[in-house]
Coordinates of C-alpha atoms in Angstrom, one line a residue:
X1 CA 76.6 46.9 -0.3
X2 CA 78.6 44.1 1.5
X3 CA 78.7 40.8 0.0
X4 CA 80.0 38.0 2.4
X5 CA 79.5 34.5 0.2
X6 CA 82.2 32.2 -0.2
X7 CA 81.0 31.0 -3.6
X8 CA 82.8 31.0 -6.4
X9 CA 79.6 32.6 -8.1
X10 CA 76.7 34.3 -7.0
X11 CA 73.9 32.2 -8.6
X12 CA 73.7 28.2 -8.8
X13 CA 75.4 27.1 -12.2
X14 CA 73.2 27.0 -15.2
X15 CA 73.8 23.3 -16.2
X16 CA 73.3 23.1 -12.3
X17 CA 69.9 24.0 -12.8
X18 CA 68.8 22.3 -15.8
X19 CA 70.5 19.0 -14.8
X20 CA 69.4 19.1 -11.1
X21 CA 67.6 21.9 -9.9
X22 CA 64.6 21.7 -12.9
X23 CA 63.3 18.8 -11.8
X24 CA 63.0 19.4 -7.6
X25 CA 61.1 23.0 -8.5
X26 CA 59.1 21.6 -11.1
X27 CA 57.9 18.9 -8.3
X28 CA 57.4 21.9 -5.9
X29 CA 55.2 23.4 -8.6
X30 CA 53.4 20.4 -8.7
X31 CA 52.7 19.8 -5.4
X32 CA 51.0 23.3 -5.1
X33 CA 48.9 23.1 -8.5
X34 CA 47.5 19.8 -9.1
X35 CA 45.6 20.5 -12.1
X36 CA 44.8 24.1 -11.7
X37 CA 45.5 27.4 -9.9
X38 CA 41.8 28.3 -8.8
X39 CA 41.8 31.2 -7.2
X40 CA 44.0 32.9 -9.7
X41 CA 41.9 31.6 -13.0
X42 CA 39.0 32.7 -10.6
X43 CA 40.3 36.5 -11.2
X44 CA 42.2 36.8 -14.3
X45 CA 40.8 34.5 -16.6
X46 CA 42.6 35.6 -19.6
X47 CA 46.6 36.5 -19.7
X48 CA 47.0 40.0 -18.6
X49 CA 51.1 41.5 -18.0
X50 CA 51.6 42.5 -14.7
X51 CA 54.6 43.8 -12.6
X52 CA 55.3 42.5 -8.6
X53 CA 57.6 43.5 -6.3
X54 CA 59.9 41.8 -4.2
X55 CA 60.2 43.1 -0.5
X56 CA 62.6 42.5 2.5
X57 CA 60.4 42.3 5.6
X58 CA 63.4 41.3 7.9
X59 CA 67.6 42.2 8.1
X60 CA 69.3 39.5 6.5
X61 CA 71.9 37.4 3.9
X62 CA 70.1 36.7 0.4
X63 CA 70.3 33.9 -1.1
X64 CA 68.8 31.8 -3.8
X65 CA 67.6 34.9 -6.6
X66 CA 68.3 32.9 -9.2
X67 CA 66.0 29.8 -8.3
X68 CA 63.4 32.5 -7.3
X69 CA 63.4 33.3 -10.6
X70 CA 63.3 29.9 -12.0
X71 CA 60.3 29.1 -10.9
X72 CA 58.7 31.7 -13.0
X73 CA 60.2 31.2 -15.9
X74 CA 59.9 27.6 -15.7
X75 CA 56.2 28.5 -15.4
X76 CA 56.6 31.0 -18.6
X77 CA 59.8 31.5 -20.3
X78 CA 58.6 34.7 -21.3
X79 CA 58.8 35.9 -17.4
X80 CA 61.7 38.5 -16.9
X81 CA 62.7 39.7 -13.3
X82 CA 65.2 42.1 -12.2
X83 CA 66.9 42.2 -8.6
X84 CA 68.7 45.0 -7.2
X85 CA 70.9 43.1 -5.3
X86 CA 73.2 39.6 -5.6
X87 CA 73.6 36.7 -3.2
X88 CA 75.5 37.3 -0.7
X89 CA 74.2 40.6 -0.2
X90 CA 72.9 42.3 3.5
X91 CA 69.1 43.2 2.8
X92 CA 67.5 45.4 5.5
X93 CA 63.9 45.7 6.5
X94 CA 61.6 47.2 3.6
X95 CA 64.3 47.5 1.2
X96 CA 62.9 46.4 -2.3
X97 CA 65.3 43.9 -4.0
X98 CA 63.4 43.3 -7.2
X99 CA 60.5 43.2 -9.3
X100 CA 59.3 40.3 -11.6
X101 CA 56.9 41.2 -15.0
X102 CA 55.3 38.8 -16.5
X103 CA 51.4 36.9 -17.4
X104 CA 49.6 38.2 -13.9
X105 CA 49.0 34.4 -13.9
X106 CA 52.2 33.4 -13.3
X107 CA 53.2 35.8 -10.5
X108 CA 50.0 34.3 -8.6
X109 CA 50.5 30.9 -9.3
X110 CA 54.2 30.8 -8.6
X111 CA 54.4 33.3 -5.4
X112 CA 54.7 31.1 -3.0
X113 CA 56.8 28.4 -4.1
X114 CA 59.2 31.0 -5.1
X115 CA 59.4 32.7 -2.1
X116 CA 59.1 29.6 -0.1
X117 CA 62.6 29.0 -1.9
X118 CA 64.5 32.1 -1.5
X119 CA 63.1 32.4 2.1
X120 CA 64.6 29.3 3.3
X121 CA 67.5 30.0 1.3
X122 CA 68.5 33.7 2.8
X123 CA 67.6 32.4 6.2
X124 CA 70.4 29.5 5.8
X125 CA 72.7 31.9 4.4
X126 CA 71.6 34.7 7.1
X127 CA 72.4 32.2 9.9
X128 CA 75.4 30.9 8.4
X129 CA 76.8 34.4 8.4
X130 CA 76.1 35.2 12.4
X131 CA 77.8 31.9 13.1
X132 CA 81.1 32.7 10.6
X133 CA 81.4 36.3 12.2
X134 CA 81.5 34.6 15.9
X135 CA 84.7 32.5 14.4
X136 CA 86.1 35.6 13.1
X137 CA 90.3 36.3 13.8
X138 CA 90.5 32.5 13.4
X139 CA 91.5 30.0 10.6
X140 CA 88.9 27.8 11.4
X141 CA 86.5 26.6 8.8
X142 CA 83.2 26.3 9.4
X143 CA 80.9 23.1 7.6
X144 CA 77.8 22.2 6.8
X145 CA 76.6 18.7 6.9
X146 CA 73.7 15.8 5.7
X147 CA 71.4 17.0 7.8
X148 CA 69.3 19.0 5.3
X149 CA 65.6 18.7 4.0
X150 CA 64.7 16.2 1.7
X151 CA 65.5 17.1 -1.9
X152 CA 66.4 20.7 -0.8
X153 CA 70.2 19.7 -0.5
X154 CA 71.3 21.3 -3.3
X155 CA 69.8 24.7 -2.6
X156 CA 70.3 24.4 1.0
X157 CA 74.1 23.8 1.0
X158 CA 74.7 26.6 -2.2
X159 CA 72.9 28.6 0.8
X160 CA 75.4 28.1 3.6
X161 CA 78.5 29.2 1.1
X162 CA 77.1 32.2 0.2
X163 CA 76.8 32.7 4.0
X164 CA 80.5 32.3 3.8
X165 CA 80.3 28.9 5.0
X166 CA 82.0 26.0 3.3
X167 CA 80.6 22.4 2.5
X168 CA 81.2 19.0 3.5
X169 CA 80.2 16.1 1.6
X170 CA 77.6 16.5 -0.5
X171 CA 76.0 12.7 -0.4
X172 CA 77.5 9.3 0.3
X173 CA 79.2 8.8 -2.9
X174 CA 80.9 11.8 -2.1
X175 CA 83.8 10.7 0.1
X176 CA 84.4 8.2 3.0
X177 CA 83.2 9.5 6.5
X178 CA 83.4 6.6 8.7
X179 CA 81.2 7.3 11.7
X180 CA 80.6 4.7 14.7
X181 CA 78.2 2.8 13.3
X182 CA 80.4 2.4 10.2
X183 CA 83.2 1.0 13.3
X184 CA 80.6 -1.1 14.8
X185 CA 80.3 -3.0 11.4
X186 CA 83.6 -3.2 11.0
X187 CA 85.2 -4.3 14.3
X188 CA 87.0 -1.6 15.8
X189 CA 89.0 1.8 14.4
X190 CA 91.8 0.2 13.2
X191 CA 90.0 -2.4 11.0
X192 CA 87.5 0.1 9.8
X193 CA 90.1 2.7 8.2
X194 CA 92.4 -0.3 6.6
X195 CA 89.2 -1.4 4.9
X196 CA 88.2 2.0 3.7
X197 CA 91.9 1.9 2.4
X198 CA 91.4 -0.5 0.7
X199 CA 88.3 -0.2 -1.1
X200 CA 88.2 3.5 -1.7
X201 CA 90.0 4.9 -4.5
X202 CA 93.6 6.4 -3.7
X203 CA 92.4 10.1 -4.1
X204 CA 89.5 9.7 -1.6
X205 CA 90.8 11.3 2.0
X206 CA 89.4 8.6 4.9
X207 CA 88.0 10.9 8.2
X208 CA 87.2 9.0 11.0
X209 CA 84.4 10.1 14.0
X210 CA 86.0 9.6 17.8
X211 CA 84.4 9.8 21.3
X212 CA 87.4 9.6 23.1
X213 CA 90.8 9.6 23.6
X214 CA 91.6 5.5 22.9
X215 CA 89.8 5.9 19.4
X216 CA 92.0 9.2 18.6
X217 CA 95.1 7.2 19.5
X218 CA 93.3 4.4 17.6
X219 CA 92.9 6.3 14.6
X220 CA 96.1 8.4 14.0
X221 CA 97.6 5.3 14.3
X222 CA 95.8 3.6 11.6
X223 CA 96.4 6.6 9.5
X224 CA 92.8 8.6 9.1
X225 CA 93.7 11.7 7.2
X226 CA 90.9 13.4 9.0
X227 CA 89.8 13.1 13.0
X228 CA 86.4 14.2 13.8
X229 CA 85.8 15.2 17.4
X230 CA 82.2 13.9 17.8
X231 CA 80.5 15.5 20.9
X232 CA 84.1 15.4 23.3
X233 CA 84.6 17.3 26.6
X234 CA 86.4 20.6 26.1
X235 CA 89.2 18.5 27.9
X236 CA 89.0 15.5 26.2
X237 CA 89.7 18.2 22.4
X238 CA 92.6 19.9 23.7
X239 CA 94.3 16.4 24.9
X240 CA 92.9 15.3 21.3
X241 CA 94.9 17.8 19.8
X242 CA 98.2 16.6 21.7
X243 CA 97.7 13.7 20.7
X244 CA 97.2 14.6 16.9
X245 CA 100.0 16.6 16.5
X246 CA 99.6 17.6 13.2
X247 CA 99.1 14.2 12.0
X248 CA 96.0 14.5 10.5
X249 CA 93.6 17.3 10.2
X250 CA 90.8 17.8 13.0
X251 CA 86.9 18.7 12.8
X252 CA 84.9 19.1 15.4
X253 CA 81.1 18.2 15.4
X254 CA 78.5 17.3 17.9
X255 CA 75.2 19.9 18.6
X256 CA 77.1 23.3 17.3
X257 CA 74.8 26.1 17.2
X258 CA 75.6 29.7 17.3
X259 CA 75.1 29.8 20.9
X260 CA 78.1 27.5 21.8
X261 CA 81.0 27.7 19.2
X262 CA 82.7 30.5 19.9
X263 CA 83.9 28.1 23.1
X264 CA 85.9 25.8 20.4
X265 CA 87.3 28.5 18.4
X266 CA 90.7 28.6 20.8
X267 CA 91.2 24.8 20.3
X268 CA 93.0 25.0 16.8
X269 CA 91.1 22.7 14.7
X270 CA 90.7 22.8 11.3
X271 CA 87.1 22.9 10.9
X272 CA 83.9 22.5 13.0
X273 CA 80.6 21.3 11.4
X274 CA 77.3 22.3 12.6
X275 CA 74.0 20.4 11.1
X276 CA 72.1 24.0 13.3
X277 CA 72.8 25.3 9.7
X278 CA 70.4 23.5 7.6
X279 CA 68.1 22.1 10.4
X280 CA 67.7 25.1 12.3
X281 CA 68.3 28.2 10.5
X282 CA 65.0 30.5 10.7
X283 CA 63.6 31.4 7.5
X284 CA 64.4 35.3 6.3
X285 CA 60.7 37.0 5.8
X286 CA 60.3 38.2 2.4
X287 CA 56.9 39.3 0.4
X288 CA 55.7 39.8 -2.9
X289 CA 53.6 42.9 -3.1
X290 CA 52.1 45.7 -5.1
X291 CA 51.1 43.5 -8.0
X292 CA 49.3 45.4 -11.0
X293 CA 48.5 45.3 -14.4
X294 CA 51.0 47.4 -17.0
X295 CA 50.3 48.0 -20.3
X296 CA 52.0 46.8 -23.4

């Protein structure tokens, strides 16, 4: 089975989880079960071990198994799934890709959070993937951006690299992205990168977003070690990229979806980011199904 991720691994990190992941699923558990799971306590008021499978209703990228799993076992520790496939991996239609055993309890009062997890994380990594196959035969790498759900960063952007996408900053304290409202406060280009110089620390790379061709001038001059290309003219990028010359690297940004990109791929640049990923990316349908009792 083809795995296309870009991760280093195929599951978030386990201190990863403990030290940041625990905390946003335990929220999403409490958000579903206030102080008790009704309908399941309704049914099956005493533990009782079960075993449910997990079903691909749709063609797609997986992503996010192990944060499926999480949520069970941060329910019950005692919860054991078992998948048949890795992140990264092309599911198809009806293809069963795991099973979970555990308290019948659990599986019920867990189902959907889990699966609203892993479904919103395949679907990232699935769209991801159709948008790194139409930059195919080039060096160009593609980037995610802020632009993600509240306190779903951290799954959502582990989502795009096992689509074989790559990530940008994670947060503001994560480098120096001067855009133009940054500029605005500052003055002008020029003033706005010699500040950033001198405040950030020396290992920190300073990109700079353009509109035009004065503030790409403007900026290689001043030294930004990255030039974003922030919703130019065709025109106005390969005149950009003249201008550059190799003097700093280039992104490109500015509405990128799927449906347009393959129009920048000739220009050269170094990367192009496209918020489409985390903002726009349809979920991949998956199901839990044929829940049942087992014995002992």
């Amino acid at each position: 089975m083809k795995t296309i991720n870009q991760s280093s691994t195929s599951h978030l990190a386990p201190v990863t989880m403990r030290l940041q992941a625990d905390d946003l699923i335990l929220s999403a558990l409490k958000e579903d079960i206030t102080s008790e799971d009704v309908s399941t306590n309704a049914v099956m008021p005493e533990s009782v071990l079960g075993t449910v499978d997990l079903i691909a209703k749709q063609d797609g990228v997986i992503a996010g198994l192990s944060v499926y799993e999480r949520v069970f076992t941060l329910l019950d520790p005692d919860t054991k799934a078992q998948f048949y496939v890795k992140d990264g991996d092309h599911v198809t239609n009806g293809q069963k890709i795991g099973k979970v055993d555990g308290d019948i309890r659990v599986l019920l009062s867990g189902e959907r959070v889990a699966l609203n997890y892993l479904q919103r994380m395949s679907g990232i990594a699935t769209y991801t993937a159709n948008v790194v196959e139409l930059l195919k035969g080039s060096d160009i790498k593609l980037l995610d951006t802020r632009k993600t759900t509240p306190n779903m960063r951290i799954f959502e952007k582990y989502a795009v690299t096992v689509g074989g996408g790559y990530n940008h900053r994670y947060n503001l304290s994560d480098g120096v992205l001067l855009k133009d409202n940054h500029i605005g406060a500052a003055g002008s280009v020029t003033k706005a990168i010699k500040m950033a110089k001198d405040y950030a620390p020396f290992v920190r790379k300073i990109e700079v977003e353009v509109e035009n061709l004065d503030m790409v001038k403007e900026a290689v001059e001043a030294g930004a070690d990255i030039i974003m290309l922030d919703n130019m003219s065709h025109e106005d990028m390969e005149e950009a990229m003249k201008i550059i010359d190799g003097k700093a690297e280039v992104e490109v940004s500015g509405n990128v979806t799927k449906e347009n990109i393959k129009r920048l791929a000739d220009l050269g640049v170094d990367y192009i980011s496209s918020g489409a990923l985390t903002h726009s990316s349809p979920i991949l349908d998956l199901s839990m199904k044929n829940l049942h009792p087992v014995n002992d």
